[in-house]
Amino acid sequence: MGVEVRGGGAVETVTIECCPPIIRRPLDETEAAELAALLKAVADPVRLRLLSMIGSTAGGETCVCDLTGAFDLTAPTISHHLKILRQAGLIDGERRGTWVYYRLVPETVHRLGALFTP
């Protein structure tokens, strides 16, 4: 669908897709399994918060030391949740000394978001 946008005397036509990918066409078995794994990884309030905290940090990465204090959970429990996010490919980490710094994997996060975005 084309929409005209007027601003400052110029007219620009912007194409807007009508439907998110999930209803444009049926998912094949492989896509469904991959996306289900991503959805399962974020279908936990702690993991969803962790993903949000990592993604919203200035500089794009967060030390695990800054994540553990935000929850009323033990460090091993936070590590378990981070491991699930990492195995799903939503985050990546790098050890620096005794700490691990986490960052989002943009391609995977985008793939998950694009599922529902027109």
MMTF fields as JSON, N, C-alpha, C and O atoms, coordinates in Angstrom:
{
  "mmtfVersion": "1.0.0",
  "mmtfProducer": "UNKNOWN",
  "numBonds": 471,
  "numAtoms": 472,
  "numGroups": 118,
  "numChains": 1,
  "numModels": 1,
  "chainsPerModel": [1],
  "groupsPerChain": [118],
  "chainIdList": ["A"],
  "bondAtomList": [4, 2, 8, 6, 12, 10, 16, 14, 20, 18, 24, 22, 28, 26, 32, 30, 36, 34, 40, 38, 44, 42, 48, 46, 52, 50, 56, 54, 60, 58, 64, 62, 68, 66, 72, 70, 76, 74, 80, 78, 84, 82, 88, 86, 92, 90, 96, 94, 100, 98, 104, 102, 108, 106, 112, 110, 116, 114, 120, 118, 124, 122, 128, 126, 132, 130, 136, 134, 140, 138, 144, 142, 148, 146, 152, 150, 156, 154, 160, 158, 164, 162, 168, 166, 172, 170, 176, 174, 180, 178, 184, 182, 188, 186, 192, 190, 196, 194, 200, 198, 204, 202, 208, 206, 212, 210, 216, 214, 220, 218, 224, 222, 228, 226, 232, 230, 236, 234, 240, 238, 244, 242, 248, 246, 252, 250, 256, 254, 260, 258, 264, 262, 268, 266, 272, 270, 276, 274, 280, 278, 284, 282, 288, 286, 292, 290, 296, 294, 300, 298, 304, 302, 308, 306, 312, 310, 316, 314, 320, 318, 324, 322, 328, 326, 332, 330, 336, 334, 340, 338, 344, 342, 348, 346, 352, 350, 356, 354, 360, 358, 364, 362, 368, 366, 372, 370, 376, 374, 380, 378, 384, 382, 388, 386, 392, 390, 396, 394, 400, 398, 404, 402, 408, 406, 412, 410, 416, 414, 420, 418, 424, 422, 428, 426, 432, 430, 436, 434, 440, 438, 444, 442, 448, 446, 452, 450, 456, 454, 460, 458, 464, 462, 468, 466],
  "bondOrderList": [1, 1, 1, 1, 1, 1, 1, 1, 1, 1, 1, 1, 1, 1, 1, 1, 1, 1, 1, 1, 1, 1, 1, 1, 1, 1, 1, 1, 1, 1, 1, 1, 1, 1, 1, 1, 1, 1, 1, 1, 1, 1, 1, 1, 1, 1, 1, 1, 1, 1, 1, 1, 1, 1, 1, 1, 1, 1, 1, 1, 1, 1, 1, 1, 1, 1, 1, 1, 1, 1, 1, 1, 1, 1, 1, 1, 1, 1, 1, 1, 1, 1, 1, 1, 1, 1, 1, 1, 1, 1, 1, 1, 1, 1, 1, 1, 1, 1, 1, 1, 1, 1, 1, 1, 1, 1, 1, 1, 1, 1, 1, 1, 1, 1, 1, 1, 1],
  "groupList": [{"groupName": "MET", "atomNameList": ["N", "CA", "C", "O"], "elementList": ["N", "C", "C", "O"], "formalChargeList": [0, 0, 0, 0], "bondAtomList": [1, 0, 2, 1, 3, 2], "bondOrderList": [1, 1, 2], "singleLetterCode": "M", "chemCompType": "L-PEPTIDE LINKING"}, {"groupName": "GLY", "atomNameList": ["N", "CA", "C", "O"], "elementList": ["N", "C", "C", "O"], "formalChargeList": [0, 0, 0, 0], "bondAtomList": [1, 0, 2, 1, 3, 2], "bondOrderList": [1, 1, 2], "singleLetterCode": "G", "chemCompType": "PEPTIDE LINKING"}, {"groupName": "VAL", "atomNameList": ["N", "CA", "C", "O"], "elementList": ["N", "C", "C", "O"], "formalChargeList": [0, 0, 0, 0], "bondAtomList": [1, 0, 2, 1, 3, 2], "bondOrderList": [1, 1, 2], "singleLetterCode": "V", "chemCompType": "L-PEPTIDE LINKING"}, {"groupName": "GLU", "atomNameList": ["N", "CA", "C", "O"], "elementList": ["N", "C", "C", "O"], "formalChargeList": [0, 0, 0, 0], "bondAtomList": [1, 0, 2, 1, 3, 2], "bondOrderList": [1, 1, 2], "singleLetterCode": "E", "chemCompType": "L-PEPTIDE LINKING"}, {"groupName": "ARG", "atomNameList": ["N", "CA", "C", "O"], "elementList": ["N", "C", "C", "O"], "formalChargeList": [0, 0, 0, 0], "bondAtomList": [1, 0, 2, 1, 3, 2], "bondOrderList": [1, 1, 2], "singleLetterCode": "R", "chemCompType": "L-PEPTIDE LINKING"}, {"groupName": "ALA", "atomNameList": ["N", "CA", "C", "O"], "elementList": ["N", "C", "C", "O"], "formalChargeList": [0, 0, 0, 0], "bondAtomList": [1, 0, 2, 1, 3, 2], "bondOrderList": [1, 1, 2], "singleLetterCode": "A", "chemCompType": "L-PEPTIDE LINKING"}, {"groupName": "THR", "atomNameList": ["N", "CA", "C", "O"], "elementList": ["N", "C", "C", "O"], "formalChargeList": [0, 0, 0, 0], "bondAtomList": [1, 0, 2, 1, 3, 2], "bondOrderList": [1, 1, 2], "singleLetterCode": "T", "chemCompType": "L-PEPTIDE LINKING"}, {"groupName": "ILE", "atomNameList": ["N", "CA", "C", "O"], "elementList": ["N", "C", "C", "O"], "formalChargeList": [0, 0, 0, 0], "bondAtomList": [1, 0, 2, 1, 3, 2], "bondOrderList": [1, 1, 2], "singleLetterCode": "I", "chemCompType": "L-PEPTIDE LINKING"}, {"groupName": "CYS", "atomNameList": ["N", "CA", "C", "O"], "elementList": ["N", "C", "C", "O"], "formalChargeList": [0, 0, 0, 0], "bondAtomList": [1, 0, 2, 1, 3, 2], "bondOrderList": [1, 1, 2], "singleLetterCode": "C", "chemCompType": "L-PEPTIDE LINKING"}, {"groupName": "PRO", "atomNameList": ["N", "CA", "C", "O"], "elementList": ["N", "C", "C", "O"], "formalChargeList": [0, 0, 0, 0], "bondAtomList": [1, 0, 2, 1, 3, 2], "bondOrderList": [1, 1, 2], "singleLetterCode": "P", "chemCompType": "L-PEPTIDE LINKING"}, {"groupName": "LEU", "atomNameList": ["N", "CA", "C", "O"], "elementList": ["N", "C", "C", "O"], "formalChargeList": [0, 0, 0, 0], "bondAtomList": [1, 0, 2, 1, 3, 2], "bondOrderList": [1, 1, 2], "singleLetterCode": "L", "chemCompType": "L-PEPTIDE LINKING"}, {"groupName": "ASP", "atomNameList": ["N", "CA", "C", "O"], "elementList": ["N", "C", "C", "O"], "formalChargeList": [0, 0, 0, 0], "bondAtomList": [1, 0, 2, 1, 3, 2], "bondOrderList": [1, 1, 2], "singleLetterCode": "D", "chemCompType": "L-PEPTIDE LINKING"}, {"groupName": "LYS", "atomNameList": ["N", "CA", "C", "O"], "elementList": ["N", "C", "C", "O"], "formalChargeList": [0, 0, 0, 0], "bondAtomList": [1, 0, 2, 1, 3, 2], "bondOrderList": [1, 1, 2], "singleLetterCode": "K", "chemCompType": "L-PEPTIDE LINKING"}, {"groupName": "SER", "atomNameList": ["N", "CA", "C", "O"], "elementList": ["N", "C", "C", "O"], "formalChargeList": [0, 0, 0, 0], "bondAtomList": [1, 0, 2, 1, 3, 2], "bondOrderList": [1, 1, 2], "singleLetterCode": "S", "chemCompType": "L-PEPTIDE LINKING"}, {"groupName": "PHE", "atomNameList": ["N", "CA", "C", "O"], "elementList": ["N", "C", "C", "O"], "formalChargeList": [0, 0, 0, 0], "bondAtomList": [1, 0, 2, 1, 3, 2], "bondOrderList": [1, 1, 2], "singleLetterCode": "F", "chemCompType": "L-PEPTIDE LINKING"}, {"groupName": "HIS", "atomNameList": ["N", "CA", "C", "O"], "elementList": ["N", "C", "C", "O"], "formalChargeList": [0, 0, 0, 0], "bondAtomList": [1, 0, 2, 1, 3, 2], "bondOrderList": [1, 1, 2], "singleLetterCode": "H", "chemCompType": "L-PEPTIDE LINKING"}, {"groupName": "GLN", "atomNameList": ["N", "CA", "C", "O"], "elementList": ["N", "C", "C", "O"], "formalChargeList": [0, 0, 0, 0], "bondAtomList": [1, 0, 2, 1, 3, 2], "bondOrderList": [1, 1, 2], "singleLetterCode": "Q", "chemCompType": "L-PEPTIDE LINKING"}, {"groupName": "TRP", "atomNameList": ["N", "CA", "C", "O"], "elementList": ["N", "C", "C", "O"], "formalChargeList": [0, 0, 0, 0], "bondAtomList": [1, 0, 2, 1, 3, 2], "bondOrderList": [1, 1, 2], "singleLetterCode": "W", "chemCompType": "L-PEPTIDE LINKING"}, {"groupName": "TYR", "atomNameList": ["N", "CA", "C", "O"], "elementList": ["N", "C", "C", "O"], "formalChargeList": [0, 0, 0, 0], "bondAtomList": [1, 0, 2, 1, 3, 2], "bondOrderList": [1, 1, 2], "singleLetterCode": "Y", "chemCompType": "L-PEPTIDE LINKING"}],
  "groupTypeList": [0, 1, 2, 3, 2, 4, 1, 1, 1, 5, 2, 3, 6, 2, 6, 7, 3, 8, 8, 9, 9, 7, 7, 4, 4, 9, 10, 11, 3, 6, 3, 5, 5, 3, 10, 5, 5, 10, 10, 12, 5, 2, 5, 11, 9, 2, 4, 10, 4, 10, 10, 13, 0, 7, 1, 13, 6, 5, 1, 1, 3, 6, 8, 2, 8, 11, 10, 6, 1, 5, 14, 11, 10, 6, 5, 9, 6, 7, 13, 15, 15, 10, 12, 7, 10, 4, 16, 5, 1, 10, 7, 11, 1, 3, 4, 4, 1, 6, 17, 2, 18, 18, 4, 10, 2, 9, 3, 6, 2, 15, 4, 10, 1, 5, 10, 14, 6, 9],
  "groupIdList": [1, 2, 3, 4, 5, 6, 7, 8, 9, 10, 11, 12, 13, 14, 15, 16, 17, 18, 19, 20, 21, 22, 23, 24, 25, 26, 27, 28, 29, 30, 31, 32, 33, 34, 35, 36, 37, 38, 39, 40, 41, 42, 43, 44, 45, 46, 47, 48, 49, 50, 51, 52, 53, 54, 55, 56, 57, 58, 59, 60, 61, 62, 63, 64, 65, 66, 67, 68, 69, 70, 71, 72, 73, 74, 75, 76, 77, 78, 79, 80, 81, 82, 83, 84, 85, 86, 87, 88, 89, 90, 91, 92, 93, 94, 95, 96, 97, 98, 99, 100, 101, 102, 103, 104, 105, 106, 107, 108, 109, 110, 111, 112, 113, 114, 115, 116, 117, 118],
  "secStructList": [7, 3, 3, 3, 3, 3, 3, 6, 6, 3, 3, 3, 3, 3, 3, 7, 7, 1, 1, 7, 2, 2, 2, 2, 1, 7, 7, 7, 2, 2, 2, 2, 2, 2, 2, 2, 2, 2, 2, 2, 2, 2, 1, 1, 2, 2, 2, 2, 2, 2, 2, 2, 2, 2, 2, 6, 1, 6, 6, 1, 3, 3, 3, 2, 2, 2, 2, 2, 6, 6, 1, 1, 1, 7, 2, 2, 2, 2, 2, 2, 2, 2, 2, 2, 2, 2, 2, 6, 6, 1, 3, 3, 3, 3, 3, 3, 6, 6, 3, 3, 3, 3, 3, 3, 7, 2, 2, 2, 2, 2, 2, 2, 2, 2, 6, 6, 7, 7],
  "xCoordList": [0.846, 0.0, 0.897, 1.845, 0.633, 1.409, 0.707, -0.507, 1.458, 0.925, 1.748, 2.978, 1.071, 1.796, 2.072, 1.183, 3.304, 3.719, 4.16, 5.048, 3.546, 3.894, 4.666, 4.315, 5.7, 6.484, 7.396, 8.195, 7.294, 8.164, 7.955, 8.893, 6.75, 6.468, 6.752, 6.28, 7.512, 7.839, 6.8, 6.254, 6.542, 5.633, 6.441, 7.131, 6.346, 7.095, 6.11, 5.242, 6.238, 5.399, 6.164, 7.274, 5.547, 6.149, 5.321, 4.095, 5.972, 5.267, 5.173, 6.175, 3.955, 3.712, 3.083, 2.055, 3.705, 3.142, 1.961, 1.969, 0.959, -0.284, -0.26, -1.005, 0.562, 0.447, 1.816, 2.794, 1.889, 3.153, 3.423, 2.491, 4.686, 5.062, 4.31, 4.059, 3.954, 3.324, 1.962, 1.486, 1.323, 0.038, 0.097, -0.916, 1.254, 1.405, 1.48, 0.961, 2.135, 2.287, 2.507, 3.0, 2.143, 2.376, 3.874, 4.65, 4.263, 5.65, 5.894, 5.017, 7.094, 7.407, 7.863, 8.03, 8.055, 8.364, 9.661, 9.728, 10.68, 11.969, 11.861, 12.35, 11.221, 11.037, 10.264, 10.625, 9.201, 8.369, 9.166, 9.032, 9.988, 10.801, 11.826, 12.022, 12.484, 13.487, 12.853, 13.372, 11.73, 11.062, 10.462, 10.444, 9.976, 9.437, 10.525, 10.263, 11.744, 12.862, 13.167, 13.447, 13.113, 13.34, 12.234, 12.502, 10.997, 9.864, 9.908, 9.599, 10.288, 10.4, 11.466, 11.292, 12.559, 13.646, 13.209, 13.662, 12.346, 11.922, 10.587, 10.08, 10.017, 8.72, 8.844, 8.018, 9.851, 10.08, 10.327, 11.133, 9.663, 9.813, 11.259, 11.673, 12.014, 13.409, 14.224, 14.982, 14.081, 14.848, 14.433, 15.276, 13.158, 12.699, 13.287, 13.706, 13.318, 13.935, 15.431, 15.963, 16.108, 17.544, 17.807, 18.706, 17.036, 17.192, 16.98, 17.726, 15.973, 15.678, 16.798, 17.187, 17.309, 18.394, 19.654, 20.321, 19.976, 21.172, 21.003, 21.914, 19.839, 19.593, 19.499, 19.814, 19.071, 18.865, 20.058, 19.988, 21.131, 22.321, 23.097, 23.324, 23.493, 24.333, 25.616, 26.22, 26.023, 27.225, 26.932, 27.795, 25.725, 25.305, 25.75, 25.48, 26.425, 26.801, 26.718, 26.831, 26.518, 26.299, 27.121, 27.191, 27.738, 28.482, 27.494, 26.496, 27.78, 26.921, 26.822, 25.816, 27.847, 27.836, 26.74, 26.253, 26.346, 25.273, 23.896, 22.89, 23.844, 22.56, 22.097, 20.908, 23.02, 22.633, 21.981, 21.087, 22.409, 21.845, 20.414, 19.743, 19.943, 18.599, 17.521, 16.331, 17.924, 16.977, 17.157, 18.24, 16.082, 16.134, 16.367, 15.618, 17.432, 17.781, 19.268, 20.032, 19.673, 21.1, 21.854, 21.26, 23.141, 23.983, 23.906, 23.852, 23.897, 23.77, 22.434, 22.385, 21.37, 20.081, 20.121, 19.607, 20.722, 20.871, 21.74, 21.43, 22.81, 23.685, 22.917, 23.128, 22.039, 21.216, 20.337, 20.252, 19.691, 18.832, 19.647, 19.208, 20.813, 21.686, 22.147, 22.266, 22.401, 22.801, 21.689, 21.97, 20.45, 19.318, 19.21, 18.988, 19.367, 19.324, 20.482, 20.328, 21.632, 22.811, 22.648, 22.985, 22.136, 21.913, 20.884, 20.957, 19.93, 18.919, 19.488, 18.855, 20.682, 21.313, 20.853, 21.089, 20.191, 19.695, 20.755, 20.724, 21.689, 22.786, 24.099, 24.13, 25.174, 26.516, 27.292, 26.917, 28.35, 29.124, 30.609, 31.082, 31.327, 32.793, 33.35, 33.01, 34.204, 34.836, 35.969, 36.823, 35.962, 37.039, 37.432, 36.753, 38.529, 38.943, 37.959, 37.715, 37.393, 36.455, 35.009, 34.13, 34.744, 33.369, 33.082, 33.983, 31.811, 31.363, 30.502, 29.634, 30.741, 29.967, 29.063, 29.52, 27.771, 26.781, 26.292, 26.233, 25.942, 25.365, 24.339, 24.407, 23.389, 22.383, 23.003, 24.004, 22.418, 22.763, 21.662, 20.56, 21.961, 20.92, 20.127, 18.911, 20.778, 20.083, 18.999, 17.9, 19.307, 18.348, 17.213, 16.051, 17.539, 16.507, 15.593, 14.377, 16.185, 15.393, 14.476, 13.314, 14.994, 14.177, 12.956, 11.857, 13.153, 12.052, 11.036, 9.83, 11.531, 10.64, 9.925, 8.768, 10.6, 10.012, 8.856, 8.033, 8.799, 7.721, 6.339, 5.38, 6.258, 4.967, 4.854, 3.823, 5.897, 5.921, 5.552, 6.154, 4.562, 4.222, 5.329, 5.209],
  "yCoordList": [-1.154, 0.0, 1.223, 1.275, 2.214, 3.441, 4.547, 4.715, 5.294, 6.404, 7.631, 7.575, 8.747, 9.989, 10.709, 10.863, 11.147, 11.886, 13.258, 13.371, 14.298, 15.661, 16.333, 16.223, 17.015, 17.738, 18.724, 18.334, 19.966, 20.982, 21.135, 21.483, 20.884, 21.046, 19.813, 19.728, 18.854, 17.648, 16.571, 16.482, 15.766, 14.642, 13.379, 13.234, 12.47, 11.22, 10.07, 10.107, 9.059, 7.885, 6.83, 6.449, 6.362, 5.358, 4.089, 4.136, 2.965, 1.698, 1.087, 0.918, 0.763, 0.139, -1.223, -1.328, -2.256, -3.584, -3.727, -3.201, -4.435, -4.505, -5.483, -5.316, -6.476, -7.556, -8.0, -7.977, -8.406, -8.967, -10.31, -10.98, -10.704, -11.937, -13.175, -14.087, -13.217, -14.43, -14.693, -15.828, -13.643, -13.885, -13.66, -13.806, -13.31, -13.189, -14.539, -14.727, -15.483, -16.816, -17.794, -17.41, -19.045, -20.038, -20.268, -20.274, -20.452, -20.787, -22.249, -23.093, -22.544, -23.954, -24.556, -23.844, -25.848, -26.563, -26.079, -25.921, -25.848, -25.392, -23.997, -23.752, -23.081, -21.714, -21.722, -21.03, -22.506, -22.57, -23.068, -22.533, -24.082, -24.628, -23.609, -23.449, -22.917, -21.914, -20.745, -20.298, -20.259, -19.128, -19.526, -18.722, -20.751, -21.234, -21.256, -20.931, -21.638, -21.646, -20.231, -20.026, -19.256, -17.864, -17.374, -16.743, -17.671, -17.242, -17.906, -17.274, -19.167, -19.874, -19.228, -19.109, -18.816, -18.188, -16.869, -16.537, -16.128, -14.828, -14.921, -13.912, -16.119, -16.294, -16.453, -17.113, -15.862, -15.887, -14.447, -13.754, -13.983, -12.575, -12.169, -11.058, -13.048, -12.719, -12.585, -11.626, -13.531, -13.468, -12.28, -11.655, -11.97, -10.808, -9.528, -8.64, -9.428, -8.264, -8.196, -7.12, -9.335, -9.364, -8.889, -8.079, -9.381, -8.985, -7.481, -6.809, -6.962, -5.529, -4.71, -3.667, -5.177, -4.461, -4.429, -3.399, -5.549, -5.613, -4.718, -3.974, -4.79, -4.008, -2.517, -1.738, -2.106, -0.677, 0.022, 1.213, -0.694, -0.12, 0.726, 0.307, 1.902, 2.757, 2.007, 1.394, 2.053, 1.344, -0.05, -0.682, -0.543, -1.809, -3.067, -4.169, -2.936, -4.138, -3.888, -2.756, -4.97, -4.88, -5.934, -7.082, -5.541, -6.474, -7.295, -6.771, -8.573, -9.429, -8.879, -9.085, -8.192, -7.615, -6.561, -6.334, -5.915, -4.923, -5.559, -4.931, -6.79, -7.477, -8.173, -8.153, -8.783, -9.601, -8.782, -9.278, -7.549, -6.719, -6.265, -5.827, -6.359, -5.893, -6.919, -6.624, -8.112, -9.188, -9.718, -9.644, -10.246, -10.9, -12.396, -13.245, -12.687, -14.061, -14.27, -13.307, -15.505, -15.792, -15.623, -15.677, -15.421, -15.286, -16.53, -16.384, -17.752, -18.925, -18.962, -19.448, -18.453, -18.417, -17.422, -17.703, -16.275, -15.283, -15.878, -15.719, -16.553, -17.189, -18.216, -18.324, -18.96, -19.94, -19.249, -19.705, -18.157, -17.424, -16.828, -16.851, -16.304, -15.76, -16.865, -16.643, -18.044, -19.181, -19.541, -19.832, -19.525, -19.836, -18.793, -19.139, -17.516, -16.454, -16.606, -16.376, -16.991, -17.165, -18.362, -18.279, -19.47, -20.664, -20.402, -20.992, -19.52, -19.167, -18.224, -17.982, -17.692, -16.785, -15.35, -14.544, -15.019, -13.657, -12.72, -11.512, -13.292, -12.497, -13.229, -14.424, -12.473, -13.029, -12.416, -11.36, -13.055, -12.546, -12.672, -13.47, -11.849, -11.858, -11.732, -10.807, -12.668, -12.622, -11.617, -11.626, -10.746, -9.776, -9.864, -9.328, -10.543, -10.765, -11.708, -12.808, -11.279, -12.143, -11.927, -12.678, -10.917, -10.588, -10.941, -10.976, -11.202, -11.428, -10.24, -9.812, -9.715, -8.592, -9.126, -9.801, -8.812, -9.32, -8.225, -7.053, -8.627, -7.717, -8.493, -9.718, -7.762, -8.389, -8.858, -8.301, -9.87, -10.287, -9.677, -10.219, -8.544, -7.785, -8.596, -8.428, -9.463, -10.234, -11.114, -11.216, -11.746, -12.652, -11.881, -12.269, -10.797, -9.976, -9.372, -9.31, -8.93, -8.381, -9.445, -9.173, -10.638, -11.724, -11.99, -12.204, -11.975, -12.186, -11.052, -11.292, -9.817, -8.655, -8.558, -8.14, -8.94, -8.831, -9.798, -9.614, -10.807, -11.799, -11.141, -11.559, -10.109, -9.481, -8.059, -7.412, -7.57, -6.198, -6.141, -6.838, -5.311, -5.188, -4.52, -4.338],
  "zCoordList": [0.0, 0.0, 0.0, 0.783, -0.85, -0.917, -0.15, -0.266, 0.624, 1.394, 1.056, 1.039, 0.786, 0.505, 1.807, 2.644, 1.975, 3.147, 2.671, 1.825, 3.209, 2.81, 3.942, 5.116, 3.558, 4.552, 3.859, 3.007, 4.2, 3.62, 2.122, 1.405, 1.635, 0.22, -0.623, -1.757, -0.101, -0.862, -0.584, 0.515, -1.589, -1.438, -1.662, -2.671, -0.706, -0.786, -0.63, 0.243, -1.462, -1.334, -0.563, -0.932, 0.523, 1.383, 1.257, 1.365, 1.032, 0.942, 2.334, 3.028, 2.719, 4.013, 3.757, 3.089, 4.29, 4.127, 5.068, 6.182, 4.615, 5.363, 6.519, 7.485, 6.44, 7.407, 7.912, 7.164, 9.187, 9.668, 8.994, 8.548, 8.918, 8.217, 8.693, 7.905, 9.956, 10.468, 9.826, 9.831, 9.268, 8.605, 7.096, 6.413, 6.576, 5.125, 4.448, 3.348, 5.121, 4.552, 5.703, 6.764, 5.493, 6.549, 6.763, 5.807, 7.996, 8.313, 7.951, 8.13, 7.44, 7.221, 8.554, 9.544, 8.562, 9.796, 10.447, 11.666, 9.636, 10.165, 10.763, 11.866, 10.037, 10.546, 11.85, 12.802, 11.889, 13.091, 14.291, 15.392, 14.085, 15.176, 15.664, 16.869, 14.722, 15.094, 15.849, 16.873, 15.332, 15.979, 17.326, 18.258, 17.431, 18.703, 19.775, 20.933, 19.392, 20.344, 20.831, 22.012, 19.922, 20.315, 21.244, 22.266, 20.879, 21.706, 23.078, 24.088, 23.113, 24.392, 25.275, 26.488, 24.661, 25.428, 26.07, 27.165, 25.409, 25.968, 26.702, 27.192, 26.781, 27.431, 28.945, 29.575, 29.506, 30.949, 31.382, 30.759, 32.42, 32.829, 33.145, 32.815, 33.771, 34.098, 32.819, 32.667, 31.9, 30.664, 29.805, 29.162, 29.79, 29.035, 29.623, 28.88, 30.943, 31.585, 31.301, 31.031, 31.361, 31.069, 29.65, 29.421, 28.705, 27.307, 27.161, 26.448, 27.829, 27.79, 28.429, 27.903, 29.549, 30.234, 29.378, 29.286, 28.756, 27.914, 26.7, 26.337, 26.074, 24.862, 25.079, 24.179, 26.254, 26.484, 27.13, 27.43, 27.342, 27.956, 26.951, 25.816, 27.375, 26.527, 26.206, 27.086, 24.969, 24.552, 24.048, 23.438, 24.293, 23.722, 24.434, 23.956, 25.568, 26.307, 27.797, 28.267, 28.53, 29.968, 30.68, 30.243, 31.77, 32.61, 33.432, 33.928, 33.57, 34.385, 35.805, 36.484, 36.244, 37.589, 37.743, 38.851, 36.638, 36.679, 36.561, 36.892, 36.097, 35.919, 37.192, 37.511, 37.917, 39.072, 40.179, 40.864, 40.365, 41.432, 41.188, 42.122, 39.975, 39.635, 39.977, 39.869, 40.386, 40.644, 42.061, 42.641, 42.592, 43.896, 43.666, 44.149, 42.913, 42.544, 42.775, 42.844, 42.891, 43.078, 41.757, 40.68, 41.855, 40.662, 39.769, 38.548, 40.331, 39.465, 38.69, 37.56, 39.298, 38.605, 37.456, 36.373, 37.678, 36.606, 35.493, 34.312, 35.861, 34.866, 34.041, 32.833, 34.676, 33.964, 32.918, 31.778, 33.305, 32.371, 31.223, 30.073, 31.525, 30.482, 29.524, 28.319, 30.068, 29.234, 28.244, 27.082, 28.687, 27.8, 26.689, 25.528, 27.046, 26.031, 25.05, 23.851, 25.569, 24.709, 23.784, 22.603, 24.303, 23.486, 22.385, 21.307, 22.661, 21.656, 20.601, 19.573, 20.854, 19.897, 20.017, 19.117, 21.126, 21.326, 21.908, 21.675, 22.665, 23.227, 22.986, 22.695, 23.117, 23.052, 24.203, 24.711, 24.612, 25.736, 25.504, 24.694, 26.251, 26.171, 27.576, 28.315, 27.933, 29.259, 29.249, 28.363, 30.252, 30.467, 31.932, 32.807, 32.18, 33.56, 34.227, 33.734, 35.35, 36.067, 35.647, 36.07, 34.824, 34.436, 32.984, 32.145, 32.706, 31.339, 30.943, 31.704, 29.766, 29.223, 28.118, 27.196, 28.227, 27.272, 26.347, 26.719, 25.137, 24.141, 23.328, 23.223, 22.756, 21.91, 20.605, 20.152, 20.007, 18.644, 17.773, 17.698, 17.112, 16.408, 15.392, 15.292, 14.642, 13.606, 14.212, 13.668, 15.33, 15.961, 16.614, 16.497, 17.296, 17.932, 16.869, 17.047, 15.77, 14.667, 14.075, 13.774, 13.911, 13.355, 14.221, 13.711, 15.521, 16.438, 16.361, 16.305, 16.359, 16.273, 14.955, 14.903, 13.878, 12.538, 12.335, 11.438, 13.153, 13.053, 13.177, 12.528, 14.018, 14.297, 13.763, 13.943, 13.111, 12.624, 11.139, 10.321, 10.793, 9.356, 8.577, 7.365]
}
